[in-house]
Short mmCIF file of C-alpha atoms in Angstrom, two decimals:
data_model
loop_
_atom_site.label_atom_id
_atom_site.label_comp_id
_atom_site.label_asym_id
_atom_site.label_seq_id
_atom_site.Cartn_x
_atom_site.Cartn_y
_atom_site.Cartn_z
CA MET A 104 147.36 152.83 31.19
CA PRO A 105 144.52 151.10 29.81
CA GLU A 106 143.63 147.67 30.94
CA TRP A 107 143.68 146.25 27.28
CA THR A 108 147.38 147.38 27.03
CA ILE A 109 148.20 145.95 30.31
CA VAL A 110 146.62 142.46 29.18
CA ILE A 111 148.83 142.71 26.05
CA PHE A 112 151.76 143.11 27.97
CA ARG A 113 151.12 140.45 30.59
CA SER A 114 150.33 138.02 27.81
CA LEU A 115 153.51 138.78 25.89
CA THR A 116 155.54 138.77 28.97
CA LEU A 117 154.21 135.38 30.31
CA ILE A 118 154.31 133.53 27.13
CA ILE A 119 157.79 134.24 26.55
CA ILE A 120 158.77 133.50 30.49
CA LEU A 121 156.57 130.17 30.44
CA PHE A 122 158.22 129.30 27.09
CA LEU A 123 161.59 129.54 28.46
CA LEU A 124 160.68 127.74 31.75
CA VAL A 125 159.05 124.89 30.00
CA LYS A 126 162.18 124.81 27.74
CA TRP A 127 164.58 124.68 30.60
CA LEU A 128 162.59 122.04 32.13
CA GLY A 129 163.55 119.79 29.49
CA THR A 130 162.71 118.64 25.94
CA LYS A 131 160.69 115.42 26.62
CA GLN A 132 157.55 114.82 24.54
CA ILE A 133 154.12 115.42 26.43
CA SER A 134 153.81 111.53 26.60
CA GLN A 135 156.98 111.07 28.34
CA PHE A 136 156.31 113.52 31.19
CA ASN A 137 155.89 111.96 34.46
CA ILE A 138 153.11 113.08 37.08
CA PHE A 139 155.14 115.57 38.63
CA GLU A 140 156.16 117.31 35.24
CA THR A 141 152.52 117.20 33.98
CA ILE A 142 151.10 118.85 37.33
CA THR A 143 153.94 121.47 36.88
CA GLY A 144 153.09 122.31 33.30
CA ILE A 145 149.32 122.69 34.12
CA VAL A 146 149.88 125.05 37.07
CA LEU A 147 152.39 126.99 34.96
CA GLY A 148 149.73 127.50 32.38
CA GLY A 149 147.01 128.31 34.91
CA ILE A 150 149.11 130.94 36.64
CA ALA A 151 150.06 132.50 33.50
CA ALA A 152 146.29 132.77 32.32
CA VAL A 153 144.88 133.87 35.38
CA HIS A 154 147.23 136.90 35.88
CA THR A 155 146.93 137.69 32.07
CA MET A 156 143.15 138.05 32.10
CA ASP A 157 142.98 139.91 35.47
CA PRO A 158 144.84 143.08 35.34
CA SER A 159 144.04 143.73 39.13
CA THR A 160 146.16 140.97 40.31
CA ASN A 161 149.82 141.89 41.31
CA PHE A 162 151.97 140.86 38.51
CA TYR A 163 155.25 140.41 40.67
CA TYR A 164 153.33 137.67 42.18
CA ALA A 165 152.52 135.85 39.11
CA LEU A 166 156.46 135.86 38.38
CA LEU A 167 157.16 134.77 41.81
CA ALA A 168 154.69 131.69 41.82
CA MET A 169 156.02 130.71 38.32
CA PHE A 170 159.87 130.87 39.46
CA ILE A 171 158.89 128.59 42.47
CA TRP A 172 156.81 126.12 40.32
CA PHE A 173 159.95 126.18 38.06
CA ILE A 174 162.71 125.72 40.21
CA VAL A 175 161.14 122.88 42.44
CA PRO A 176 160.75 120.79 39.31
CA TYR A 177 163.88 121.72 37.87
CA GLY A 178 165.69 120.54 41.11
CA MET A 179 164.00 117.51 41.45
CA GLU A 180 164.76 116.70 37.84
CA LYS A 181 168.47 117.40 38.56
CA LEU A 182 168.24 115.37 41.76
CA SER A 183 166.58 112.57 39.85
CA LEU A 184 169.68 112.30 37.76
CA LYS A 185 171.77 111.59 40.76
CA SER A 186 169.53 109.41 43.01
CA LYS A 187 167.73 106.36 41.82
CA ARG A 188 165.36 106.57 44.78
CA VAL A 189 164.26 109.87 43.90
CA ARG A 190 163.88 109.09 40.25
CA ASP A 191 161.71 105.85 41.32
CA PHE A 192 159.67 108.22 43.32
CA THR A 193 159.28 110.76 40.63
CA GLU A 194 159.03 108.81 37.53
CA GLY A 195 157.87 105.38 38.85
CA LYS A 196 159.09 101.85 38.12
CA SER A 197 158.75 99.54 35.51
CA THR A 198 156.37 96.66 36.22
CA VAL A 199 156.76 93.13 34.64
CA PHE A 200 153.73 91.66 33.28
CA ILE A 201 155.13 88.41 31.61
CA GLN A 202 158.44 86.98 32.69
CA ASP A 203 159.95 83.60 31.50
CA GLY A 204 156.90 83.23 29.66
CA LYS A 205 154.64 83.45 32.90
CA ILE A 206 151.90 86.05 33.41
CA MET A 207 152.55 88.06 36.68
CA GLU A 208 148.90 88.11 37.76
CA ASP A 209 149.52 90.16 40.93
CA ASN A 210 151.32 92.91 38.87
CA LEU A 211 148.38 93.14 36.66
CA LYS A 212 146.02 93.57 39.56
CA LYS A 213 148.45 96.06 41.02
CA GLU A 214 148.53 98.29 37.74
CA GLY A 215 144.85 97.93 37.32
CA TYR A 216 145.19 95.84 34.18
CA SER A 217 142.53 93.22 33.21
CA THR A 218 143.53 90.09 30.96
CA ASP A 219 141.50 91.51 28.11
CA GLU A 220 143.72 94.74 28.38
CA LEU A 221 146.99 92.65 28.53
CA MET A 222 145.72 90.79 25.20
CA GLU A 223 145.09 94.12 23.59
CA LYS A 224 148.71 95.55 24.60
CA LEU A 225 150.05 92.00 23.10
CA ARG A 226 147.80 92.34 19.87
CA ASP A 227 149.31 96.13 19.48
CA ASN A 228 152.80 94.41 19.40
CA ASN A 229 151.70 91.80 16.87
CA VAL A 230 151.55 89.10 19.31
CA PHE A 231 148.45 86.86 19.41
CA LEU A 232 149.64 84.22 21.87
CA ALA A 233 150.86 84.86 25.41
CA SER A 234 152.92 81.88 25.21
CA ASP A 235 155.22 83.50 22.37
CA VAL A 236 156.07 85.99 24.96
CA GLU A 237 159.36 85.73 27.11
CA PHE A 238 159.25 89.02 28.73
CA ALA A 239 156.64 91.78 28.84
CA VAL A 240 157.06 95.10 30.87
CA LEU A 241 154.83 98.24 31.62
CA GLU A 242 157.15 101.36 31.45
CA PRO A 243 156.35 104.28 33.84
CA SER A 244 155.52 106.34 30.48
CA GLY A 245 152.63 103.84 29.90
CA THR A 246 154.49 102.25 26.93
CA PHE A 247 154.13 98.48 26.83
CA ASN A 248 157.42 96.55 25.51
CA ILE A 249 157.78 92.84 24.85
CA LEU A 250 160.43 90.47 24.02
CA PRO A 251 159.19 87.55 22.12
CA LYS A 252 160.79 83.99 22.59
CA LYS A 253 163.70 83.42 20.38
CA GLU A 254 162.17 81.17 18.03
CA ASN A 255 159.36 83.69 17.41
CA ARG A 256 161.72 86.64 16.63
CA PRO A 257 162.33 87.69 13.23
CA LEU A 258 165.56 86.20 11.62
CA THR A 259 168.50 88.75 11.23
CA ALA A 260 171.46 88.88 9.20
CA LYS A 261 173.62 88.08 12.16
CA ASP A 262 171.47 84.77 12.70
CA LEU A 263 172.15 83.72 9.00
CA GLY A 264 175.78 84.56 9.15
CA ILE A 265 175.53 87.23 6.65
CA ALA A 266 178.03 90.22 6.52
CA VAL A 267 176.37 93.68 6.27
CA ALA A 268 177.91 97.15 5.86
CA PRO A 269 177.40 99.60 8.80
CA ASP A 270 174.47 101.90 7.99
CA LYS A 271 174.73 105.69 8.64
CA GLU A 272 172.14 108.04 8.97
CA PRO A 273 171.31 109.84 5.61
CA GLN A 274 172.19 113.43 5.22
CA THR A 275 169.81 115.98 3.78
CA VAL A 276 171.75 118.19 1.31
CA ILE A 277 169.51 120.12 -0.57
CA MET A 278 166.01 121.59 0.94
CA ASP A 279 163.83 123.83 -1.00
CA GLY A 280 166.58 124.52 -3.35
CA ASN A 281 169.06 125.54 -1.08
CA ILE A 282 172.44 123.55 -0.28
CA MET A 283 172.84 122.41 3.49
CA LEU A 284 176.26 122.95 4.00
CA GLU A 285 176.47 121.15 7.49
CA PRO A 286 174.88 117.77 6.51
CA LEU A 287 177.12 117.97 3.10
CA ALA A 288 180.33 118.30 5.56
CA ASN A 289 178.87 115.44 7.71
CA ALA A 290 178.86 113.20 4.81
CA ALA A 291 182.46 114.31 3.96
CA LEU A 292 181.18 115.86 0.86
CA ASN A 293 181.34 119.41 -0.87
CA PRO A 294 179.30 121.81 -3.03
CA GLU A 295 181.29 120.70 -5.90
CA TRP A 296 180.60 117.22 -5.66
CA LEU A 297 176.94 117.96 -5.21
CA HIS A 298 177.00 120.20 -8.36
CA THR A 299 178.53 117.40 -10.39
CA GLU A 300 176.03 114.75 -9.46
CA LEU A 301 173.12 117.31 -10.21
CA GLU A 302 174.75 117.75 -13.86
CA LYS A 303 175.17 114.00 -14.40
CA GLN A 304 171.27 113.86 -13.84
CA ASN A 305 170.62 117.08 -15.79
CA ILE A 306 169.08 118.76 -12.99
CA THR A 307 169.65 122.30 -11.58
CA LEU A 308 169.93 123.09 -7.99
CA GLU A 309 166.68 125.55 -8.21
CA ASN A 310 164.57 122.66 -9.26
CA VAL A 311 165.24 120.22 -6.40
CA PHE A 312 162.58 120.44 -3.50
CA LEU A 313 164.69 117.51 -1.54
CA GLY A 314 168.14 116.07 -1.98
CA GLN A 315 169.67 113.41 0.27
CA VAL A 316 172.64 111.22 0.15
CA ASP A 317 172.78 107.90 1.73
CA HIS A 318 175.56 106.18 3.66
CA GLN A 319 177.05 104.80 0.20
CA GLY A 320 177.32 108.42 -1.12
CA GLN A 321 174.51 108.32 -3.69
CA LEU A 322 172.30 111.26 -4.19
CA TYR A 323 168.53 110.84 -4.31
CA VAL A 324 166.54 114.14 -5.46
CA ASP A 325 162.83 114.86 -5.32
CA LEU A 326 161.92 117.74 -7.77
CA TYR A 327 159.36 120.54 -7.38
CA ASP A 328 157.79 119.25 -10.67
CA ASP A 329 156.23 116.02 -9.97
CA HIS A 330 155.90 115.13 -13.73
CA LEU A 331 159.50 114.83 -14.33
CA ALA A 332 161.10 111.54 -13.64
CA VAL A 333 164.36 111.20 -11.90
CA ALA A 334 166.83 108.27 -12.42
CA THR A 335 167.53 106.06 -9.41
CA PRO A 336 171.30 106.12 -8.61
CA ASN A 337 172.82 103.00 -9.55
CA GLN A 338 176.62 103.32 -9.32
CA SER A 339 176.77 100.99 -6.71
CA ALA A 340 175.22 98.06 -8.67
CA LEU A 341 177.37 98.98 -11.57
CA LEU A 342 180.60 98.73 -9.83
CA LEU A 343 179.50 95.45 -8.33
CA ALA A 344 178.76 94.17 -11.79
CA LYS A 345 181.90 95.28 -13.22
CA ILE A 346 183.93 93.39 -10.42
CA LYS A 347 181.87 90.01 -11.09
CA LYS A 348 182.62 90.76 -14.77
CA SER A 349 186.57 90.96 -14.20
CA GLN A 350 186.40 87.92 -12.12
CA ALA A 351 184.61 86.10 -14.89
CA ASP A 352 187.08 87.20 -17.38
CA LEU A 353 189.92 86.13 -15.47
CA GLU A 354 188.53 82.85 -14.99
CA LEU A 355 187.76 82.57 -18.88
CA PHE A 356 191.36 83.92 -19.51
CA ALA A 357 192.85 81.00 -17.17
CA LEU A 358 190.81 78.39 -19.13
CA ALA A 359 191.70 79.70 -22.49
CA THR A 360 195.65 79.76 -22.17
CA ASP A 361 197.68 76.88 -22.40
CA ASN A 362 200.71 78.50 -20.84
CA PRO A 363 200.99 77.19 -17.23
CA THR A 364 202.62 80.48 -15.96
CA SER A 365 199.76 82.64 -17.52
CA LYS A 366 197.20 80.03 -16.34
CA ALA A 367 198.59 80.34 -12.39
CA ILE A 368 198.52 84.18 -12.84
CA TYR A 369 194.97 84.49 -14.25
CA GLN A 370 193.94 82.08 -11.55
CA ALA A 371 195.79 84.02 -8.61
CA CYS A 372 194.12 87.13 -9.94
CA SER A 373 190.56 85.81 -10.31
CA GLU A 374 191.05 84.46 -6.62
CA LYS A 375 192.05 87.94 -5.51
CA MET A 376 189.34 89.48 -7.29
CA ASN A 377 186.92 87.08 -5.78
CA LYS A 378 188.07 88.29 -2.28
CA VAL A 379 187.43 91.85 -3.29
CA LYS A 380 183.91 90.99 -4.32
CA ARG A 381 183.40 89.26 -0.86
CA ILE A 382 184.60 92.43 0.89
CA LEU A 383 182.69 94.85 -1.19
CA GLU A 384 179.57 93.26 -1.75
CA PRO A 385 177.87 93.95 1.37
CA HIS A 386 178.67 97.51 1.08
CA LEU A 387 177.32 97.79 -2.61
CA ASN A 388 174.08 95.85 -2.17
#
C-alpha cells in the first residue's frame, strides 16, 4: 500500500478517534480546562500527529497510547466528582483576595499577583475602589469574581418592593424560513398559531430569517429583506390600556349615577378591576 494512502487512512481514523475521546472527556470550554485536562489534550493531539505523519510507526501503539491517555483522565474526572480531595488536587482551589473588605496580601503573593494586577482585575469588574468590595476570589480557572458591598450594588426590583413576572427563555420558532417544532412546543404553541400571527403582520413564512417568541407569547421576526419594516408586537400594551380604561369608565359611572345601588356596584367593580390590573401589570409591562 502506498505511503500516502496510509497517511490518509491514519489521519481520518485518528481524527475520528480524537474527536470521540475529547467529546467523552467533557464539553467544557478550553478556558475552563484544568491543568490535567489541558496536558491530556496536548498529548492526545501530539500522539495523533506523530503517528499520522510517520507511516513507519506501529499504528496499534498509537491507539494504545491514546486509550491510556484517555482512560486515565476520564477516570480521574469521574473520581473527582465523588471526592473533594481529588477535585482540589486536579482542579485546584479558589483563592480569596479580599474578604470583609480587607485585602489578603499573603494570598496575593501565593498566586503571584501584584497590587497593580489586583487593581486591574477590579477595574475589569467596573470597581475602582478596593474599599467598595466586600469579597473577591480568584477561581481555579483564572476567573476573578467580586461581590461589592451592599450599598454599592445596583438596585433590584426586590430592593424596591416591585413585583415582577417570572421571565422564561425566549424560543426560536422560525429559522431560515423553517418552523422549529420543538421550540414551538416548548412555548406551548403550535404551527397554526404561528401562521395566524404571521398573517396578522402580512408576512409569509418564506420571508422570515429568524422568528422568536418571548415569555408573553409575542412573536418577533427578522426578515430576509432588511428594507421592510416589521411592526413591534404591542398586544400586551393594548390589553393593559384596555384594563385601565375599563377601570376609569367604572369610576366615571359611579360618579355619574345618583342611584345608591348602582353607585355601589360600579365602585365594587372598579375595585375588582384595579385588583386585576395590579396582578397583571407586572406580566404585561
